[in-house]
Amino acid sequence: MAELKPWYAIATPHQDIRKGQLAEAVFAANLWAVAQNNAPEIYSDAEIFFEKSYLTAGLKNVLSKVGAGLNGASDSGDRIISLQTSFGGGKTHMLIALWHLAKHADVLRKANALKNVRAALGDTLPKKSVNVAVFTNQTNDATQGRDAGDGIHTRTLWGELAYQLGGAELYQRVAANDEQRTVPQGLFTEILQRAAPCLILLDEIADYCVGASAVPVGDSTLADQTISFIQQLTEAVQNVSGAVVVATLPASHLEVASSEKGAEILQRLEKRFGRMGADIKPVADDEIYQVVRRRLFETIGDEKEHAKIASAYLNLYKQHEKEVPNDATKASYQERIVRAYPFHPELIDALYLRWGAHPDFQRTRGVLRLLASIVSDLWQRRDTNTQSQPLIQPCHIRWTMDALQSNLTRLWGATYQSVVAADVIGERANATLLDLEKGDEYEREKIVEGLAAAILLGSFGGQAERAGYSSKDLKLAVSRPSLNWNYTDGAILAFEERAFYLHQASAGSLGKRYWFGTKPTLNNLIVQYRQTFAARVFDAEIVEELTRQTREMKSGGATWKVLVDPGTDLPEQKSLALVVLPPNAALGDNGNRRAVEQNISQLSTKCGGRERHFRNTLLFLLPSQRSINRLTNALREQAALEQVQRDYASQLDPDQVEDLKGRLKTARTNVQDALTSAYSNVARIEGQQVVFVSLTDAKRDWGEHLNLAWKQLIEEEEWVLRKVGSVTLQKAGLIPSEGGIRLSDAIEAFLRYTDKPMIASREAVAQGFSEACKNKLVGIGRGLRADNLQTRWIGENITLDPNEEGIWIIPPFSPDAPSSPLRTDFKYDTAAPKATYGATSATQTTDATQPNTAETAATKQIRRIVIRGNVPVESWADLFRSFVSPAARMNLKQLTLGIAFELEAKTDALFQPEDQAIKSMKEAAQQLGLKIEIE
């Protein structure tokens, strides 16, 4: 089949449409503006007006009737005409044609371009111009009246008609009635006799009467008087040959202020005109094609091209006769295509019949205005638009045009703007995105976007009911002879799954029926948003959630510090810490175990760029890769639902809102379940190896989950000891046979070396040595050095402070054996709890000559000690701590001043300047080359 030419290569729109100069006034016909000679040229110039007007059967009929009436060649019944159609049905356009018929009969008789008018009217064409009077709802304000000229101020319909038909002379016949706003009884027959032949045009008279009903006239209103005058007028016209009256009436009271008063006025006017008037329809439904073509196009091209294109479409429909409406395969449909060219009949029918059913849509005028915008848009984009366009079809509508957007909002509601943006057209619209994703012919022909445009056009019916397009209707609206037929089916299926606002229902033999509603379909929204988050990685969100839950969890029995993803700069941890590794450190089934082990080893041995000293304090909680995948999917679902709630909550109906809430609740529960169950592996360094253990259970609450892990590591795995037993101490080589071991060094051995068990706290070791002391496996001593102890214990239940530096673990000894000389001048804190060291007993070796504290206390006390020097603090700070009793711990503050170091100690210890502790500090400072200041 030869390629079909696009419509713009055959037909040519009028110049104003080609240039996009679509002024509102061009489509808003205004009879009073024409009478005042200030209307656009298309209405005020008789020749141009008739050139662009298609002579419908109704228009020819009324022109002939009026022409014959003005010529005195018709019966009285044919000289009283009422035009009653729906809003925008062409009534005003017909009155303007009558105005030119009466006012410019000479132009109609002579203009070459108006041969068709002369042929249609024949002998009924008036031989000369006649008197014309016009009254519309804009002519004369019911309250204020109008300055008509010649010093005359008219106030009523009869005053206006008399003045327009015969100037001041005829006005004087009804002047008194006009001033008093009362009906001239029997006077208008004389006025019409003197003005005949004459034509009276009444437009929107019902609307005028609504306003006049608020103007009192005696016991009645001006509306009552006006309606009464209509009776006088029609009787006068009936009695005067050559006089004609044509009035327009709305088809429904909804067009007259939508009030009870409007309905009453319309009913009374219908009785007045209906009694004698001839009711004529300006535009029949099957004539709208010609009206549109004549008004919008300068030329429509070769009729052979029209027939060729219509034949191609008919053949296409016959090839798929089961997929299109029955009428589309008949020869009569081909004739409709020819009559509607360059439009597809479905486009005009949708606007004229579907949209035209809306009471606020001006049927003929509104259709012309919208089609003019569509034609103008396509014409101006004809060099860049890649869609095939043998005909202008619903699929070619661009819904971002101002004219379409404004009418969509005005007639069907502002919420449809959201429908357009989300589903029909725009960078983020689902139809546009689908075409881009499918590419090739979809993108070039805008198949899905065209489908969406057609569905939106057909989504409306009478009284704003969503009529929708059936599957078969859609095939007419979007298919073209050059387009693969199956693409439409594919587009429909894809759009069903993707669109947010697309609704569907069974249409019986017509397949499904589709329409757009303002309430999004929840399932489609969720599916779409799932795709949005399909590739999203949630590692950062997982870490953030773990951090939050760790911060908010209740403290349990675990003594570890929980650190979530601390990074490679994890500082020294001098007590037990649980390091929660991020999702990217997950233990997988795909051979990544070695990489995980290397990561754990690196964290265990390095503090950033330096060696880690405390290597036996770190436990690692890490997820499995399979569980992280499950958690990620749960987070994607939650994120999709939350995004739907943020974007569409206000547009969902109550049932959908509740449905979404329920889904969100379930999704959040699933996320929490997946979060805790994902972290099911614990690792530590044991010797030089990384060892793993899997948790046997999981809890939904994060805090409870960690407590469960703690319990398993303590009770089942015995990775962490709450108290170090004597056997463990012996295995660790911490039961001395000679010399002594500082308690703090023994504790650090458990914290630093990975060949030993982990300890829950420093107290675990201190309690172990206390037990060993009680069992006489070791002795406990206090002093500066192991060979110079001030106090020793054995066989006693001694409570040790694990942070005291002067505590030594010594070999067991006999309580009766002599001890090394003790420092009798050492002053202990009298406020120290006796439970700390236990009561003095025969097994506690002391110097009997030790002075009583109360007897030697001096009045002057030391509260602040400052030590300065250029020797590194860590080499001497612990030494000075050992001079202070556990109950009077010093708060040490290190300041780095260049190469010098300063240690400031503030203490509640009741030191005396003469105390041995102070003397010892001074001696030690002197030996180390330090300065000491005591206040």
PDB file of N, CA and C in Angstrom, residues 111-183:
ATOM      1  N   ALA A 111     -21.337  39.513  -3.860  1.00  0.00           N
ATOM      2  CA  ALA A 111     -20.034  38.890  -3.582  1.00  0.00           C
ATOM      3  C   ALA A 111     -19.897  37.564  -4.318  1.00  0.00           C
ATOM      4  N   ASN A 112     -18.748  37.416  -5.041  1.00  0.00           N
ATOM      5  CA  ASN A 112     -18.508  36.186  -5.802  1.00  0.00           C
ATOM      6  C   ASN A 112     -18.385  34.972  -4.887  1.00  0.00           C
ATOM      7  N   ALA A 113     -17.843  35.209  -3.723  1.00  0.00           N
ATOM      8  CA  ALA A 113     -17.598  34.083  -2.811  1.00  0.00           C
ATOM      9  C   ALA A 113     -18.872  33.559  -2.173  1.00  0.00           C
ATOM     10  N   LEU A 114     -19.985  34.262  -2.345  1.00  0.00           N
ATOM     11  CA  LEU A 114     -21.216  33.878  -1.664  1.00  0.00           C
ATOM     12  C   LEU A 114     -22.257  33.320  -2.634  1.00  0.00           C
ATOM     13  N   LYS A 115     -21.791  32.707  -3.701  1.00  0.00           N
ATOM     14  CA  LYS A 115     -22.714  32.114  -4.662  1.00  0.00           C
ATOM     15  C   LYS A 115     -23.554  31.023  -4.000  1.00  0.00           C
ATOM     16  N   ASN A 116     -22.900  30.282  -3.080  1.00  0.00           N
ATOM     17  CA  ASN A 116     -23.636  29.208  -2.426  1.00  0.00           C
ATOM     18  C   ASN A 116     -24.763  29.744  -1.560  1.00  0.00           C
ATOM     19  N   VAL A 117     -24.574  30.935  -1.004  1.00  0.00           N
ATOM     20  CA  VAL A 117     -25.627  31.544  -0.188  1.00  0.00           C
ATOM     21  C   VAL A 117     -26.796  31.944  -1.093  1.00  0.00           C
ATOM     22  N   ARG A 118     -26.441  32.561  -2.192  1.00  0.00           N
ATOM     23  CA  ARG A 118     -27.502  32.983  -3.126  1.00  0.00           C
ATOM     24  C   ARG A 118     -28.250  31.777  -3.680  1.00  0.00           C
ATOM     25  N   ALA A 119     -27.489  30.707  -3.977  1.00  0.00           N
ATOM     26  CA  ALA A 119     -28.131  29.504  -4.508  1.00  0.00           C
ATOM     27  C   ALA A 119     -29.063  28.884  -3.474  1.00  0.00           C
ATOM     28  N   ALA A 120     -28.634  28.930  -2.207  1.00  0.00           N
ATOM     29  CA  ALA A 120     -29.440  28.316  -1.157  1.00  0.00           C
ATOM     30  C   ALA A 120     -30.702  29.112  -0.873  1.00  0.00           C
ATOM     31  N   LEU A 121     -30.627  30.451  -0.974  1.00  0.00           N
ATOM     32  CA  LEU A 121     -31.777  31.289  -0.625  1.00  0.00           C
ATOM     33  C   LEU A 121     -32.700  31.550  -1.813  1.00  0.00           C
ATOM     34  N   GLY A 122     -32.133  31.611  -2.988  1.00  0.00           N
ATOM     35  CA  GLY A 122     -32.957  31.842  -4.177  1.00  0.00           C
ATOM     36  C   GLY A 122     -33.750  33.145  -4.075  1.00  0.00           C
ATOM     37  N   ASP A 123     -35.043  33.071  -4.304  1.00  0.00           N
ATOM     38  CA  ASP A 123     -35.898  34.260  -4.316  1.00  0.00           C
ATOM     39  C   ASP A 123     -36.144  34.835  -2.926  1.00  0.00           C
ATOM     40  N   THR A 124     -35.780  34.089  -1.891  1.00  0.00           N
ATOM     41  CA  THR A 124     -36.041  34.591  -0.535  1.00  0.00           C
ATOM     42  C   THR A 124     -35.001  35.598  -0.074  1.00  0.00           C
ATOM     43  N   LEU A 125     -33.921  35.756  -0.808  1.00  0.00           N
ATOM     44  CA  LEU A 125     -32.894  36.731  -0.439  1.00  0.00           C
ATOM     45  C   LEU A 125     -33.486  38.145  -0.522  1.00  0.00           C
ATOM     46  N   PRO A 126     -33.453  38.908   0.579  1.00  0.00           N
ATOM     47  CA  PRO A 126     -34.040  40.256   0.558  1.00  0.00           C
ATOM     48  C   PRO A 126     -33.445  41.103  -0.573  1.00  0.00           C
ATOM     49  N   LYS A 127     -34.280  41.968  -1.150  1.00  0.00           N
ATOM     50  CA  LYS A 127     -33.837  42.793  -2.277  1.00  0.00           C
ATOM     51  C   LYS A 127     -33.033  43.992  -1.810  1.00  0.00           C
ATOM     52  N   LYS A 128     -33.206  44.361  -0.532  1.00  0.00           N
ATOM     53  CA  LYS A 128     -32.454  45.487   0.007  1.00  0.00           C
ATOM     54  C   LYS A 128     -32.353  45.338   1.522  1.00  0.00           C
ATOM     55  N   SER A 129     -31.509  46.159   2.100  1.00  0.00           N
ATOM     56  CA  SER A 129     -31.340  46.120   3.552  1.00  0.00           C
ATOM     57  C   SER A 129     -32.608  46.614   4.234  1.00  0.00           C
ATOM     58  N   VAL A 130     -32.878  46.069   5.406  1.00  0.00           N
ATOM     59  CA  VAL A 130     -34.081  46.422   6.145  1.00  0.00           C
ATOM     60  C   VAL A 130     -33.694  46.836   7.567  1.00  0.00           C
ATOM     61  N   ASN A 131     -34.670  47.349   8.297  1.00  0.00           N
ATOM     62  CA  ASN A 131     -34.434  47.741   9.698  1.00  0.00           C
ATOM     63  C   ASN A 131     -34.213  46.494  10.557  1.00  0.00           C
ATOM     64  N   VAL A 132     -33.241  46.608  11.472  1.00  0.00           N
ATOM     65  CA  VAL A 132     -32.935  45.497  12.372  1.00  0.00           C
ATOM     66  C   VAL A 132     -32.812  46.032  13.790  1.00  0.00           C
ATOM     67  N   ALA A 133     -33.444  45.337  14.726  1.00  0.00           N
ATOM     68  CA  ALA A 133     -33.304  45.661  16.151  1.00  0.00           C
ATOM     69  C   ALA A 133     -32.754  44.439  16.868  1.00  0.00           C
ATOM     70  N   VAL A 134     -31.769  44.665  17.747  1.00  0.00           N
ATOM     71  CA  VAL A 134     -31.111  43.578  18.469  1.00  0.00           C
ATOM     72  C   VAL A 134     -31.237  43.820  19.969  1.00  0.00           C
ATOM     73  N   PHE A 135     -31.614  42.767  20.670  1.00  0.00           N
ATOM     74  CA  PHE A 135     -31.644  42.868  22.133  1.00  0.00           C
ATOM     75  C   PHE A 135     -31.058  41.577  22.702  1.00  0.00           C
ATOM     76  N   THR A 136     -30.000  41.739  23.502  1.00  0.00           N
ATOM     77  CA  THR A 136     -29.382  40.583  24.157  1.00  0.00           C
ATOM     78  C   THR A 136     -29.278  40.879  25.654  1.00  0.00           C
ATOM     79  N   ASN A 137     -28.727  39.939  26.391  1.00  0.00           N
ATOM     80  CA  ASN A 137     -28.552  40.159  27.827  1.00  0.00           C
ATOM     81  C   ASN A 137     -27.457  41.181  28.132  1.00  0.00           C
ATOM     82  N   GLN A 138     -26.800  41.715  27.055  1.00  0.00           N
ATOM     83  CA  GLN A 138     -25.790  42.744  27.230  1.00  0.00           C
ATOM     84  C   GLN A 138     -26.233  44.113  26.720  1.00  0.00           C
ATOM     85  N   THR A 139     -27.426  44.170  26.159  1.00  0.00           N
ATOM     86  CA  THR A 139     -27.862  45.416  25.514  1.00  0.00           C
ATOM     87  C   THR A 139     -28.269  46.484  26.518  1.00  0.00           C
ATOM     88  N   ASN A 140     -29.093  46.101  27.463  1.00  0.00           N
ATOM     89  CA  ASN A 140     -29.704  47.096  28.331  1.00  0.00           C
ATOM     90  C   ASN A 140     -29.741  46.555  29.760  1.00  0.00           C
ATOM     91  N   ASP A 141     -29.017  47.217  30.667  1.00  0.00           N
ATOM     92  CA  ASP A 141     -29.020  46.773  32.047  1.00  0.00           C
ATOM     93  C   ASP A 141     -30.410  46.954  32.654  1.00  0.00           C
ATOM     94  N   ALA A 142     -30.909  45.901  33.307  1.00  0.00           N
ATOM     95  CA  ALA A 142     -32.279  45.927  33.839  1.00  0.00           C
ATOM     96  C   ALA A 142     -32.463  47.019  34.885  1.00  0.00           C
ATOM     97  N   THR A 143     -31.433  47.374  35.599  1.00  0.00           N
ATOM     98  CA  THR A 143     -31.560  48.379  36.657  1.00  0.00           C
ATOM     99  C   THR A 143     -31.234  49.780  36.154  1.00  0.00           C
ATOM    100  N   GLN A 144     -30.143  49.914  35.389  1.00  0.00           N
ATOM    101  CA  GLN A 144     -29.661  51.242  35.000  1.00  0.00           C
ATOM    102  C   GLN A 144     -30.092  51.679  33.610  1.00  0.00           C
ATOM    103  N   GLY A 145     -30.505  50.729  32.763  1.00  0.00           N
ATOM    104  CA  GLY A 145     -30.874  51.104  31.413  1.00  0.00           C
ATOM    105  C   GLY A 145     -29.650  51.427  30.573  1.00  0.00           C
ATOM    106  N   ARG A 146     -29.847  52.168  29.432  1.00  0.00           N
ATOM    107  CA  ARG A 146     -28.745  52.473  28.513  1.00  0.00           C
ATOM    108  C   ARG A 146     -28.962  53.817  27.844  1.00  0.00           C
ATOM    109  N   ASP A 147     -27.840  54.555  27.707  1.00  0.00           N
ATOM    110  CA  ASP A 147     -27.881  55.782  26.910  1.00  0.00           C
ATOM    111  C   ASP A 147     -27.822  55.390  25.451  1.00  0.00           C
ATOM    112  N   ALA A 148     -28.949  55.536  24.750  1.00  0.00           N
ATOM    113  CA  ALA A 148     -29.042  55.063  23.372  1.00  0.00           C
ATOM    114  C   ALA A 148     -28.605  56.097  22.343  1.00  0.00           C
ATOM    115  N   GLY A 149     -28.456  57.335  22.728  1.00  0.00           N
ATOM    116  CA  GLY A 149     -28.130  58.399  21.780  1.00  0.00           C
ATOM    117  C   GLY A 149     -29.322  59.314  21.581  1.00  0.00           C
ATOM    118  N   ASP A 150     -29.091  60.441  20.937  1.00  0.00           N
ATOM    119  CA  ASP A 150     -30.161  61.423  20.693  1.00  0.00           C
ATOM    120  C   ASP A 150     -30.797  61.883  22.000  1.00  0.00           C
ATOM    121  N   GLY A 151     -30.014  61.804  23.087  1.00  0.00           N
ATOM    122  CA  GLY A 151     -30.540  62.237  24.377  1.00  0.00           C
ATOM    123  C   GLY A 151     -31.558  61.302  24.976  1.00  0.00           C
ATOM    124  N   ILE A 152     -31.611  60.076  24.462  1.00  0.00           N
ATOM    125  CA  ILE A 152     -32.611  59.100  24.926  1.00  0.00           C
ATOM    126  C   ILE A 152     -31.939  58.049  25.806  1.00  0.00           C
ATOM    127  N   HIS A 153     -32.539  57.759  26.929  1.00  0.00           N
ATOM    128  CA  HIS A 153     -32.066  56.740  27.865  1.00  0.00           C
ATOM    129  C   HIS A 153     -33.129  55.647  27.952  1.00  0.00           C
ATOM    130  N   THR A 154     -32.832  54.494  27.339  1.00  0.00           N
ATOM    131  CA  THR A 154     -33.808  53.398  27.326  1.00  0.00           C
ATOM    132  C   THR A 154     -33.674  52.565  28.594  1.00  0.00           C
ATOM    133  N   ARG A 155     -34.815  51.952  29.003  1.00  0.00           N
ATOM    134  CA  ARG A 155     -34.825  51.191  30.247  1.00  0.00           C
ATOM    135  C   ARG A 155     -35.429  49.800  30.093  1.00  0.00           C
ATOM    136  N   THR A 156     -36.000  49.512  28.912  1.00  0.00           N
ATOM    137  CA  THR A 156     -36.730  48.256  28.748  1.00  0.00           C
ATOM    138  C   THR A 156     -36.504  47.672  27.366  1.00  0.00           C
ATOM    139  N   LEU A 157     -36.974  46.437  27.197  1.00  0.00           N
ATOM    140  CA  LEU A 157     -36.903  45.771  25.903  1.00  0.00           C
ATOM    141  C   LEU A 157     -37.700  46.556  24.860  1.00  0.00           C
ATOM    142  N   TRP A 158     -38.908  47.031  25.197  1.00  0.00           N
ATOM    143  CA  TRP A 158     -39.727  47.745  24.212  1.00  0.00           C
ATOM    144  C   TRP A 158     -39.145  49.120  23.866  1.00  0.00           C
ATOM    145  N   GLY A 159     -38.513  49.728  24.853  1.00  0.00           N
ATOM    146  CA  GLY A 159     -37.881  51.011  24.553  1.00  0.00           C
ATOM    147  C   GLY A 159     -36.732  50.828  23.582  1.00  0.00           C
ATOM    148  N   GLU A 160     -35.927  49.804  23.780  1.00  0.00           N
ATOM    149  CA  GLU A 160     -34.794  49.539  22.897  1.00  0.00           C
ATOM    150  C   GLU A 160     -35.259  49.210  21.481  1.00  0.00           C
ATOM    151  N   LEU A 161     -36.228  48.309  21.375  1.00  0.00           N
ATOM    152  CA  LEU A 161     -36.681  47.903  20.042  1.00  0.00           C
ATOM    153  C   LEU A 161     -37.258  49.087  19.268  1.00  0.00           C
ATOM    154  N   ALA A 162     -38.058  49.886  19.941  1.00  0.00           N
ATOM    155  CA  ALA A 162     -38.663  51.045  19.262  1.00  0.00           C
ATOM    156  C   ALA A 162     -37.590  52.008  18.773  1.00  0.00           C
ATOM    157  N   TYR A 163     -36.584  52.273  19.634  1.00  0.00           N
ATOM    158  CA  TYR A 163     -35.532  53.230  19.250  1.00  0.00           C
ATOM    159  C   TYR A 163     -34.691  52.670  18.105  1.00  0.00           C
ATOM    160  N   GLN A 164     -34.319  51.377  18.177  1.00  0.00           N
ATOM    161  CA  GLN A 164     -33.470  50.807  17.129  1.00  0.00           C
ATOM    162  C   GLN A 164     -34.205  50.708  15.790  1.00  0.00           C
ATOM    163  N   LEU A 165     -35.515  50.504  15.831  1.00  0.00           N
ATOM    164  CA  LEU A 165     -36.275  50.364  14.585  1.00  0.00           C
ATOM    165  C   LEU A 165     -36.624  51.712  13.940  1.00  0.00           C
ATOM    166  N   GLY A 166     -36.800  52.734  14.756  1.00  0.00           N
ATOM    167  CA  GLY A 166     -37.238  54.005  14.163  1.00  0.00           C
ATOM    168  C   GLY A 166     -36.687  55.236  14.830  1.00  0.00           C
ATOM    169  N   GLY A 167     -35.626  55.113  15.612  1.00  0.00           N
ATOM    170  CA  GLY A 167     -34.992  56.272  16.214  1.00  0.00           C
ATOM    171  C   GLY A 167     -35.891  56.937  17.250  1.00  0.00           C
ATOM    172  N   ALA A 168     -35.624  58.211  17.480  1.00  0.00           N
ATOM    173  CA  ALA A 168     -36.338  58.958  18.518  1.00  0.00           C
ATOM    174  C   ALA A 168     -37.831  59.058  18.205  1.00  0.00           C
ATOM    175  N   GLU A 169     -38.179  59.113  16.925  1.00  0.00           N
ATOM    176  CA  GLU A 169     -39.576  59.292  16.540  1.00  0.00           C
ATOM    177  C   GLU A 169     -40.425  58.116  17.038  1.00  0.00           C
ATOM    178  N   LEU A 170     -39.988  56.871  16.728  1.00  0.00           N
ATOM    179  CA  LEU A 170     -40.771  55.721  17.164  1.00  0.00           C
ATOM    180  C   LEU A 170     -40.631  55.490  18.667  1.00  0.00           C
ATOM    181  N   TYR A 171     -39.485  55.895  19.225  1.00  0.00           N
ATOM    182  CA  TYR A 171     -39.310  55.728  20.680  1.00  0.00           C
ATOM    183  C   TYR A 171     -40.354  56.523  21.447  1.00  0.00           C
ATOM    184  N   GLN A 172     -40.704  57.676  20.928  1.00  0.00           N
ATOM    185  CA  GLN A 172     -41.663  58.539  21.633  1.00  0.00           C
ATOM    186  C   GLN A 172     -43.018  57.865  21.796  1.00  0.00           C
ATOM    187  N   ARG A 173     -43.330  56.917  20.917  1.00  0.00           N
ATOM    188  CA  ARG A 173     -44.626  56.245  21.022  1.00  0.00           C
ATOM    189  C   ARG A 173     -44.699  55.381  22.293  1.00  0.00           C
ATOM    190  N   VAL A 174     -43.512  54.943  22.792  1.00  0.00           N
ATOM    191  CA  VAL A 174     -43.529  54.091  23.998  1.00  0.00           C
ATOM    192  C   VAL A 174     -42.673  54.692  25.114  1.00  0.00           C
ATOM    193  N   ALA A 175     -42.335  55.967  24.977  1.00  0.00           N
ATOM    194  CA  ALA A 175     -41.432  56.595  25.955  1.00  0.00           C
ATOM    195  C   ALA A 175     -41.980  56.504  27.369  1.00  0.00           C
ATOM    196  N   ALA A 176     -43.260  56.811  27.539  1.00  0.00           N
ATOM    197  CA  ALA A 176     -43.849  56.795  28.877  1.00  0.00           C
ATOM    198  C   ALA A 176     -43.801  55.388  29.460  1.00  0.00           C
ATOM    199  N   ASN A 177     -44.136  54.404  28.612  1.00  0.00           N
ATOM    200  CA  ASN A 177     -44.083  53.012  29.080  1.00  0.00           C
ATOM    201  C   ASN A 177     -42.642  52.600  29.427  1.00  0.00           C
ATOM    202  N   ASP A 178     -41.683  53.095  28.642  1.00  0.00           N
ATOM    203  CA  ASP A 178     -40.280  52.776  28.899  1.00  0.00           C
ATOM    204  C   ASP A 178     -39.815  53.383  30.222  1.00  0.00           C
ATOM    205  N   GLU A 179     -40.221  54.624  30.461  1.00  0.00           N
ATOM    206  CA  GLU A 179     -39.815  55.291  31.696  1.00  0.00           C
ATOM    207  C   GLU A 179     -40.443  54.619  32.917  1.00  0.00           C
ATOM    208  N   GLN A 180     -41.679  54.175  32.775  1.00  0.00           N
ATOM    209  CA  GLN A 180     -42.373  53.535  33.894  1.00  0.00           C
ATOM    210  C   GLN A 180     -42.136  52.025  33.948  1.00  0.00           C
ATOM    211  N   ARG A 181     -41.460  51.513  32.908  1.00  0.00           N
ATOM    212  CA  ARG A 181     -41.172  50.082  32.795  1.00  0.00           C
ATOM    213  C   ARG A 181     -42.458  49.238  32.787  1.00  0.00           C
ATOM    214  N   THR A 182     -43.483  49.726  32.126  1.00  0.00           N
ATOM    215  CA  THR A 182     -44.748  48.992  32.014  1.00  0.00           C
ATOM    216  C   THR A 182     -44.989  48.625  30.559  1.00  0.00           C
ATOM    217  N   VAL A 183     -45.676  47.519  30.330  1.00  0.00           N
ATOM    218  CA  VAL A 183     -45.881  47.003  28.981  1.00  0.00           C
ATOM    219  C   VAL A 183     -46.757  47.947  28.158  1.00  0.00           C
TER     220      VAL A 183
END
